[in-house]
């Protein structure tokens, strides 16, 4: 391929413009289709159950939390839906005090809670604050002109996982902002900023658990003091809220029981795991396939994370971590695609890109664009394919880094060995010294 074409396709500007243009164009088509066709528009499919469970992740959890006994609550849904860490339920308990929660328990139904003006005002305020934090976490950490920062950050707000998560009322957007604070602040020379980043990771892990995996970045740097402090922060944030629930620490075992029930319940084709992708491609659903694909995903993640100790580019490390957060768990919801946001920012910031990075660009765009192609409904080219593309890309960057390490080691070994000319130059000196000794004798 022409060197100029390669240089352009691997340039920072091309990646940014391609991402911004596709996302904005997709958003325009999405809105236009809705305005043109109205209520029957196929584009409403972006949302969960065609908006029949609007703000469900918010209103339902508020209902589960109202009695401060969420892990034993059987209101509206069974125990498998009560599997969040305690910090979420404690926060939601205080929100439940905004409404007359007893009326909802009598009806055994929480989904229409958003119609209460007080709750809707709270939803608007918290959603706005969360989106501002999300936007700023991206804009602040992008390395480019002010205009390009605004364009990329705005494009991120218009992606499918973000719009989907807003409709669900899910806290993951806030969690991503916390993750961004840690990823870009854990190695800061500013001690206050670094400490705040460690606390941010602890809060993120206390809300969603899986972000705790990011702590491996501190291990990569051998920053063991920061590891200890982060573990302490994490234990306080995770276990402390149990004391505010009925039963205190006895809820720990109940929480893990409910997590197990949740994993068993969601063995279906709607998630982001390799198992779900195989089912989408026509493989028969079975317990054996679920276990084999799960073991393979976990083994792949472990191999890539171990190899990441030697990765040259930080964007490669964050990409592998983001993918692990998606495919390592046995159940992974659609909004977990947002775990690739930090990796997207890192990749766009990367000055040194390779042709294979275009695979990542295609994969990221394929699940972020909003417009739904009706002709592809029910086809295999959906977000499952996006996850496969990103998995292939992470395998490629792992192999590329390993090969680069081997090549570097061979070069360093060969450079340490004296050349033939150097060996030849040494011999005469030794012969001369020996002749001098012979004369002296």
mmCIF file of C-alpha atoms in Angstrom, residues 149-401:
data_model
loop_
_atom_site.group_PDB
_atom_site.id
_atom_site.type_symbol
_atom_site.label_atom_id
_atom_site.label_comp_id
_atom_site.label_asym_id
_atom_site.label_seq_id
_atom_site.Cartn_x
_atom_site.Cartn_y
_atom_site.Cartn_z
ATOM 1 C CA UNK A 149 -12.332 17.815 21.872
ATOM 2 C CA UNK A 150 -15.861 19.243 21.784
ATOM 3 C CA UNK A 151 -16.780 17.272 18.663
ATOM 4 C CA UNK A 152 -15.489 13.916 19.929
ATOM 5 C CA UNK A 153 -17.005 14.383 23.409
ATOM 6 C CA UNK A 154 -20.353 15.386 21.906
ATOM 7 C CA UNK A 155 -20.244 12.390 19.558
ATOM 8 C CA UNK A 156 -19.703 10.121 22.577
ATOM 9 C CA UNK A 157 -22.950 11.418 24.086
ATOM 10 C CA UNK A 158 -24.834 10.444 20.919
ATOM 11 C CA UNK A 159 -23.791 6.787 20.845
ATOM 12 C CA UNK A 160 -26.216 3.887 21.222
ATOM 13 C CA UNK A 161 -24.909 2.563 24.581
ATOM 14 C CA UNK A 162 -25.171 6.044 26.117
ATOM 15 C CA UNK A 163 -28.699 6.694 24.824
ATOM 16 C CA UNK A 164 -29.701 3.184 25.901
ATOM 17 C CA UNK A 165 -28.270 3.678 29.415
ATOM 18 C CA UNK A 166 -30.020 7.043 29.814
ATOM 19 C CA UNK A 167 -33.348 5.410 29.001
ATOM 20 C CA UNK A 168 -32.667 2.591 31.464
ATOM 21 C CA UNK A 169 -31.666 4.976 34.255
ATOM 22 C CA UNK A 170 -28.537 2.906 34.781
ATOM 23 C CA UNK A 171 -25.620 4.208 36.834
ATOM 24 C CA UNK A 172 -22.988 2.927 34.405
ATOM 25 C CA UNK A 173 -22.494 6.330 32.736
ATOM 26 C CA UNK A 174 -21.440 7.747 36.113
ATOM 27 C CA UNK A 175 -19.243 4.681 36.684
ATOM 28 C CA UNK A 176 -17.468 5.310 33.359
ATOM 29 C CA UNK A 177 -16.722 8.893 34.450
ATOM 30 C CA UNK A 178 -15.182 7.492 37.657
ATOM 31 C CA UNK A 179 -13.167 4.960 35.658
ATOM 32 C CA UNK A 180 -11.874 7.734 33.399
ATOM 33 C CA UNK A 181 -10.788 9.689 36.489
ATOM 34 C CA UNK A 182 -8.786 6.683 37.696
ATOM 35 C CA UNK A 183 -7.279 5.669 34.348
ATOM 36 C CA UNK A 184 -5.998 9.154 33.593
ATOM 37 C CA UNK A 185 -5.155 10.110 37.169
ATOM 38 C CA UNK A 186 -3.656 7.054 38.880
ATOM 39 C CA UNK A 187 -0.148 7.870 37.618
ATOM 40 C CA UNK A 188 -0.385 11.629 38.158
ATOM 41 C CA UNK A 189 2.474 13.410 39.905
ATOM 42 C CA UNK A 190 -0.130 15.517 41.688
ATOM 43 C CA UNK A 191 -0.651 13.642 44.977
ATOM 44 C CA UNK A 192 -4.163 15.025 45.568
ATOM 45 C CA UNK A 193 -5.301 14.139 42.043
ATOM 46 C CA UNK A 194 -3.809 10.666 42.330
ATOM 47 C CA UNK A 195 -5.544 10.002 45.657
ATOM 48 C CA UNK A 196 -8.880 11.196 44.284
ATOM 49 C CA UNK A 197 -8.438 8.839 41.336
ATOM 50 C CA UNK A 198 -7.939 5.906 43.716
ATOM 51 C CA UNK A 199 -11.119 6.861 45.589
ATOM 52 C CA UNK A 200 -12.937 7.147 42.243
ATOM 53 C CA UNK A 201 -12.002 3.550 41.410
ATOM 54 C CA UNK A 202 -13.185 2.402 44.845
ATOM 55 C CA UNK A 203 -16.587 4.051 44.303
ATOM 56 C CA UNK A 204 -16.872 2.611 40.778
ATOM 57 C CA UNK A 205 -16.122 -0.885 42.099
ATOM 58 C CA UNK A 206 -18.625 -0.398 44.940
ATOM 59 C CA UNK A 207 -21.322 0.394 42.382
ATOM 60 C CA UNK A 208 -20.574 -2.198 39.671
ATOM 61 C CA UNK A 209 -17.904 -4.544 41.145
ATOM 62 C CA UNK A 210 -16.188 -5.375 37.821
ATOM 63 C CA UNK A 211 -14.309 -2.009 37.547
ATOM 64 C CA UNK A 212 -12.142 -3.311 40.409
ATOM 65 C CA UNK A 213 -10.186 -5.089 37.660
ATOM 66 C CA UNK A 214 -8.686 -1.715 36.712
ATOM 67 C CA UNK A 215 -6.622 -1.900 39.880
ATOM 68 C CA UNK A 216 -4.270 -4.102 37.879
ATOM 69 C CA UNK A 217 -2.915 -0.860 36.360
ATOM 70 C CA UNK A 218 -1.312 -0.115 39.727
ATOM 71 C CA UNK A 219 0.234 -3.591 39.775
ATOM 72 C CA UNK A 220 1.616 -3.044 36.259
ATOM 73 C CA UNK A 221 3.422 0.016 37.683
ATOM 74 C CA UNK A 222 4.562 -1.839 40.836
ATOM 75 C CA UNK A 223 2.870 0.919 42.836
ATOM 76 C CA UNK A 224 2.163 -1.298 45.842
ATOM 77 C CA UNK A 225 1.481 1.547 48.265
ATOM 78 C CA UNK A 226 -1.294 2.781 45.972
ATOM 79 C CA UNK A 227 -2.579 -0.803 45.706
ATOM 80 C CA UNK A 228 -2.902 -1.048 49.481
ATOM 81 C CA UNK A 229 -4.653 2.330 49.770
ATOM 82 C CA UNK A 230 -7.043 1.445 46.938
ATOM 83 C CA UNK A 231 -7.915 -1.882 48.572
ATOM 84 C CA UNK A 232 -8.661 -0.064 51.835
ATOM 85 C CA UNK A 233 -10.845 2.505 50.074
ATOM 86 C CA UNK A 234 -12.587 -0.289 48.187
ATOM 87 C CA UNK A 235 -13.322 -2.353 51.295
ATOM 88 C CA UNK A 236 -14.793 0.682 53.054
ATOM 89 C CA UNK A 237 -16.928 1.690 50.044
ATOM 90 C CA UNK A 238 -18.083 -1.865 49.359
ATOM 91 C CA UNK A 239 -18.738 -3.283 52.834
ATOM 92 C CA UNK A 240 -19.497 -0.092 54.764
ATOM 93 C CA UNK A 241 -23.000 0.384 53.248
ATOM 94 C CA UNK A 242 -24.033 -3.074 54.510
ATOM 95 C CA UNK A 243 -24.238 -1.500 57.972
ATOM 96 C CA UNK A 244 -27.045 0.774 56.771
ATOM 97 C CA UNK A 245 -29.186 -2.155 55.598
ATOM 98 C CA UNK A 246 -31.333 -4.391 57.788
ATOM 99 C CA UNK A 247 -29.258 -7.355 58.896
ATOM 100 C CA UNK A 248 -25.907 -5.617 58.390
ATOM 101 C CA UNK A 249 -23.128 -7.950 57.257
ATOM 102 C CA UNK A 250 -25.469 -10.934 57.128
ATOM 103 C CA UNK A 251 -26.466 -9.515 53.752
ATOM 104 C CA UNK A 252 -23.062 -10.369 52.275
ATOM 105 C CA UNK A 253 -23.936 -14.021 51.696
ATOM 106 C CA UNK A 254 -27.411 -13.036 50.478
ATOM 107 C CA UNK A 255 -25.911 -10.707 47.903
ATOM 108 C CA UNK A 256 -23.677 -13.438 46.468
ATOM 109 C CA UNK A 257 -26.636 -15.836 46.494
ATOM 110 C CA UNK A 258 -28.607 -13.345 44.389
ATOM 111 C CA UNK A 259 -25.649 -12.804 42.053
ATOM 112 C CA UNK A 260 -25.568 -16.557 41.418
ATOM 113 C CA UNK A 261 -29.298 -16.558 40.705
ATOM 114 C CA UNK A 262 -28.796 -13.619 38.340
ATOM 115 C CA UNK A 263 -26.090 -15.457 36.392
ATOM 116 C CA UNK A 264 -28.288 -18.530 36.003
ATOM 117 C CA UNK A 265 -31.303 -16.471 34.976
ATOM 118 C CA UNK A 266 -29.564 -14.536 32.213
ATOM 119 C CA UNK A 267 -28.071 -17.433 30.245
ATOM 120 C CA UNK A 268 -29.638 -16.156 27.031
ATOM 121 C CA UNK A 269 -28.700 -14.613 23.725
ATOM 122 C CA UNK A 270 -29.288 -11.038 24.816
ATOM 123 C CA UNK A 271 -25.908 -10.374 26.425
ATOM 124 C CA UNK A 272 -22.403 -9.588 25.228
ATOM 125 C CA UNK A 273 -20.638 -12.844 26.061
ATOM 126 C CA UNK A 274 -19.072 -15.210 23.523
ATOM 127 C CA UNK A 275 -21.856 -17.681 24.355
ATOM 128 C CA UNK A 276 -24.496 -15.142 23.278
ATOM 129 C CA UNK A 277 -22.599 -14.421 20.056
ATOM 130 C CA UNK A 278 -22.412 -18.113 19.167
ATOM 131 C CA UNK A 279 -26.150 -18.483 19.768
ATOM 132 C CA UNK A 280 -26.760 -15.486 17.527
ATOM 133 C CA UNK A 281 -24.701 -17.152 14.793
ATOM 134 C CA UNK A 282 -26.866 -20.254 14.969
ATOM 135 C CA UNK A 283 -25.145 -22.502 17.511
ATOM 136 C CA UNK A 284 -27.558 -24.566 19.648
ATOM 137 C CA UNK A 285 -27.924 -23.238 23.189
ATOM 138 C CA UNK A 286 -26.705 -25.752 25.760
ATOM 139 C CA UNK A 287 -25.092 -25.910 29.173
ATOM 140 C CA UNK A 288 -21.946 -27.419 27.637
ATOM 141 C CA UNK A 289 -21.581 -24.567 25.138
ATOM 142 C CA UNK A 290 -22.160 -22.043 27.927
ATOM 143 C CA UNK A 291 -19.372 -23.557 30.060
ATOM 144 C CA UNK A 292 -16.875 -24.069 27.213
ATOM 145 C CA UNK A 293 -17.345 -20.555 25.821
ATOM 146 C CA UNK A 294 -17.171 -19.131 29.352
ATOM 147 C CA UNK A 295 -13.917 -20.959 30.155
ATOM 148 C CA UNK A 296 -12.435 -19.882 26.815
ATOM 149 C CA UNK A 297 -13.360 -16.224 27.410
ATOM 150 C CA UNK A 298 -11.857 -16.249 30.900
ATOM 151 C CA UNK A 299 -8.670 -17.981 29.741
ATOM 152 C CA UNK A 300 -8.315 -15.527 26.846
ATOM 153 C CA UNK A 301 -8.739 -12.560 29.192
ATOM 154 C CA UNK A 302 -6.185 -13.936 31.664
ATOM 155 C CA UNK A 303 -3.602 -14.511 28.906
ATOM 156 C CA UNK A 304 -4.102 -11.007 27.491
ATOM 157 C CA UNK A 305 -3.965 -9.359 30.925
ATOM 158 C CA UNK A 306 -0.727 -11.175 31.782
ATOM 159 C CA UNK A 307 0.775 -10.198 28.437
ATOM 160 C CA UNK A 308 -0.333 -6.590 29.053
ATOM 161 C CA UNK A 309 2.455 -6.263 31.651
ATOM 162 C CA UNK A 310 4.798 -5.785 28.679
ATOM 163 C CA UNK A 311 2.566 -3.838 26.262
ATOM 164 C CA UNK A 312 4.263 -0.785 24.764
ATOM 165 C CA UNK A 313 1.157 1.367 24.226
ATOM 166 C CA UNK A 314 -1.087 2.294 27.123
ATOM 167 C CA UNK A 315 -4.064 2.279 24.742
ATOM 168 C CA UNK A 316 -3.493 -1.463 24.158
ATOM 169 C CA UNK A 317 -3.557 -2.110 27.912
ATOM 170 C CA UNK A 318 -6.790 -0.157 28.414
ATOM 171 C CA UNK A 319 -8.383 -1.840 25.379
ATOM 172 C CA UNK A 320 -7.671 -5.316 26.765
ATOM 173 C CA UNK A 321 -8.968 -4.289 30.189
ATOM 174 C CA UNK A 322 -12.142 -2.837 28.663
ATOM 175 C CA UNK A 323 -12.813 -6.023 26.704
ATOM 176 C CA UNK A 324 -12.184 -8.165 29.808
ATOM 177 C CA UNK A 325 -14.813 -6.167 31.719
ATOM 178 C CA UNK A 326 -17.287 -7.109 28.961
ATOM 179 C CA UNK A 327 -16.588 -10.761 28.140
ATOM 180 C CA UNK A 328 -15.129 -12.133 31.395
ATOM 181 C CA UNK A 329 -18.424 -12.215 33.381
ATOM 182 C CA UNK A 330 -20.939 -14.960 32.607
ATOM 183 C CA UNK A 331 -23.598 -12.270 32.140
ATOM 184 C CA UNK A 332 -22.887 -8.925 30.515
ATOM 185 C CA UNK A 333 -25.621 -6.408 29.695
ATOM 186 C CA UNK A 334 -25.703 -4.305 26.542
ATOM 187 C CA UNK A 335 -24.698 -1.095 28.332
ATOM 188 C CA UNK A 336 -21.419 -2.738 29.342
ATOM 189 C CA UNK A 337 -20.156 -1.729 25.902
ATOM 190 C CA UNK A 338 -19.489 1.612 27.607
ATOM 191 C CA UNK A 339 -16.496 -0.020 29.299
ATOM 192 C CA UNK A 340 -14.702 0.568 25.991
ATOM 193 C CA UNK A 341 -15.086 4.369 26.260
ATOM 194 C CA UNK A 342 -11.745 4.887 28.078
ATOM 195 C CA UNK A 343 -10.036 2.672 25.485
ATOM 196 C CA UNK A 344 -11.652 4.704 22.689
ATOM 197 C CA UNK A 345 -10.268 7.937 24.150
ATOM 198 C CA UNK A 346 -6.848 6.321 24.568
ATOM 199 C CA UNK A 347 -6.824 5.055 20.986
ATOM 200 C CA UNK A 348 -7.842 8.457 19.594
ATOM 201 C CA UNK A 349 -5.052 10.060 21.633
ATOM 202 C CA UNK A 350 -2.474 7.569 20.357
ATOM 203 C CA UNK A 351 0.076 9.225 18.067
ATOM 204 C CA UNK A 352 1.617 5.914 17.010
ATOM 205 C CA UNK A 353 -1.010 3.858 15.202
ATOM 206 C CA UNK A 354 -0.813 0.734 13.048
ATOM 207 C CA UNK A 355 -2.959 -0.460 10.166
ATOM 208 C CA UNK A 356 -4.547 -3.102 12.367
ATOM 209 C CA UNK A 357 -5.882 -0.292 14.602
ATOM 210 C CA UNK A 358 -8.441 0.327 11.851
ATOM 211 C CA UNK A 359 -10.064 -2.926 12.998
ATOM 212 C CA UNK A 360 -10.677 -1.299 16.383
ATOM 213 C CA UNK A 361 -12.084 1.823 14.723
ATOM 214 C CA UNK A 362 -14.538 -0.271 12.705
ATOM 215 C CA UNK A 363 -15.509 -2.299 15.772
ATOM 216 C CA UNK A 364 -16.064 0.776 17.935
ATOM 217 C CA UNK A 365 -18.147 2.543 15.293
ATOM 218 C CA UNK A 366 -20.186 -0.607 14.591
ATOM 219 C CA UNK A 367 -21.847 -0.605 18.013
ATOM 220 C CA UNK A 368 -21.763 3.130 18.762
ATOM 221 C CA UNK A 369 -23.737 4.417 15.779
ATOM 222 C CA UNK A 370 -27.409 5.053 16.560
ATOM 223 C CA UNK A 371 -29.185 4.385 13.258
ATOM 224 C CA UNK A 372 -30.814 0.937 13.139
ATOM 225 C CA UNK A 373 -30.788 -0.811 9.744
ATOM 226 C CA UNK A 374 -34.185 -2.471 9.561
ATOM 227 C CA UNK A 375 -33.006 -4.878 6.859
ATOM 228 C CA UNK A 376 -30.472 -6.289 9.338
ATOM 229 C CA UNK A 377 -33.016 -6.927 12.066
ATOM 230 C CA UNK A 378 -32.557 -10.469 13.308
ATOM 231 C CA UNK A 379 -29.355 -10.851 11.273
ATOM 232 C CA UNK A 380 -25.949 -11.659 12.700
ATOM 233 C CA UNK A 381 -24.479 -8.227 11.977
ATOM 234 C CA UNK A 382 -25.343 -6.628 15.302
ATOM 235 C CA UNK A 383 -23.522 -5.764 18.530
ATOM 236 C CA UNK A 384 -22.536 -9.431 18.938
ATOM 237 C CA UNK A 385 -20.421 -9.031 15.814
ATOM 238 C CA UNK A 386 -18.961 -5.830 17.281
ATOM 239 C CA UNK A 387 -17.792 -7.745 20.351
ATOM 240 C CA UNK A 388 -16.220 -10.417 18.137
ATOM 241 C CA UNK A 389 -14.409 -7.710 16.134
ATOM 242 C CA UNK A 390 -13.055 -6.147 19.317
ATOM 243 C CA UNK A 391 -12.020 -9.574 20.629
ATOM 244 C CA UNK A 392 -10.112 -10.315 17.412
ATOM 245 C CA UNK A 393 -8.474 -6.891 17.632
ATOM 246 C CA UNK A 394 -7.345 -7.504 21.213
ATOM 247 C CA UNK A 395 -5.866 -10.858 20.193
ATOM 248 C CA UNK A 396 -3.998 -9.101 17.374
ATOM 249 C CA UNK A 397 -2.528 -6.407 19.625
ATOM 250 C CA UNK A 398 -1.531 -9.059 22.169
ATOM 251 C CA UNK A 399 0.291 -11.093 19.509
ATOM 252 C CA UNK A 400 1.837 -7.931 18.022
ATOM 253 C CA UNK A 401 3.181 -6.844 21.413
#
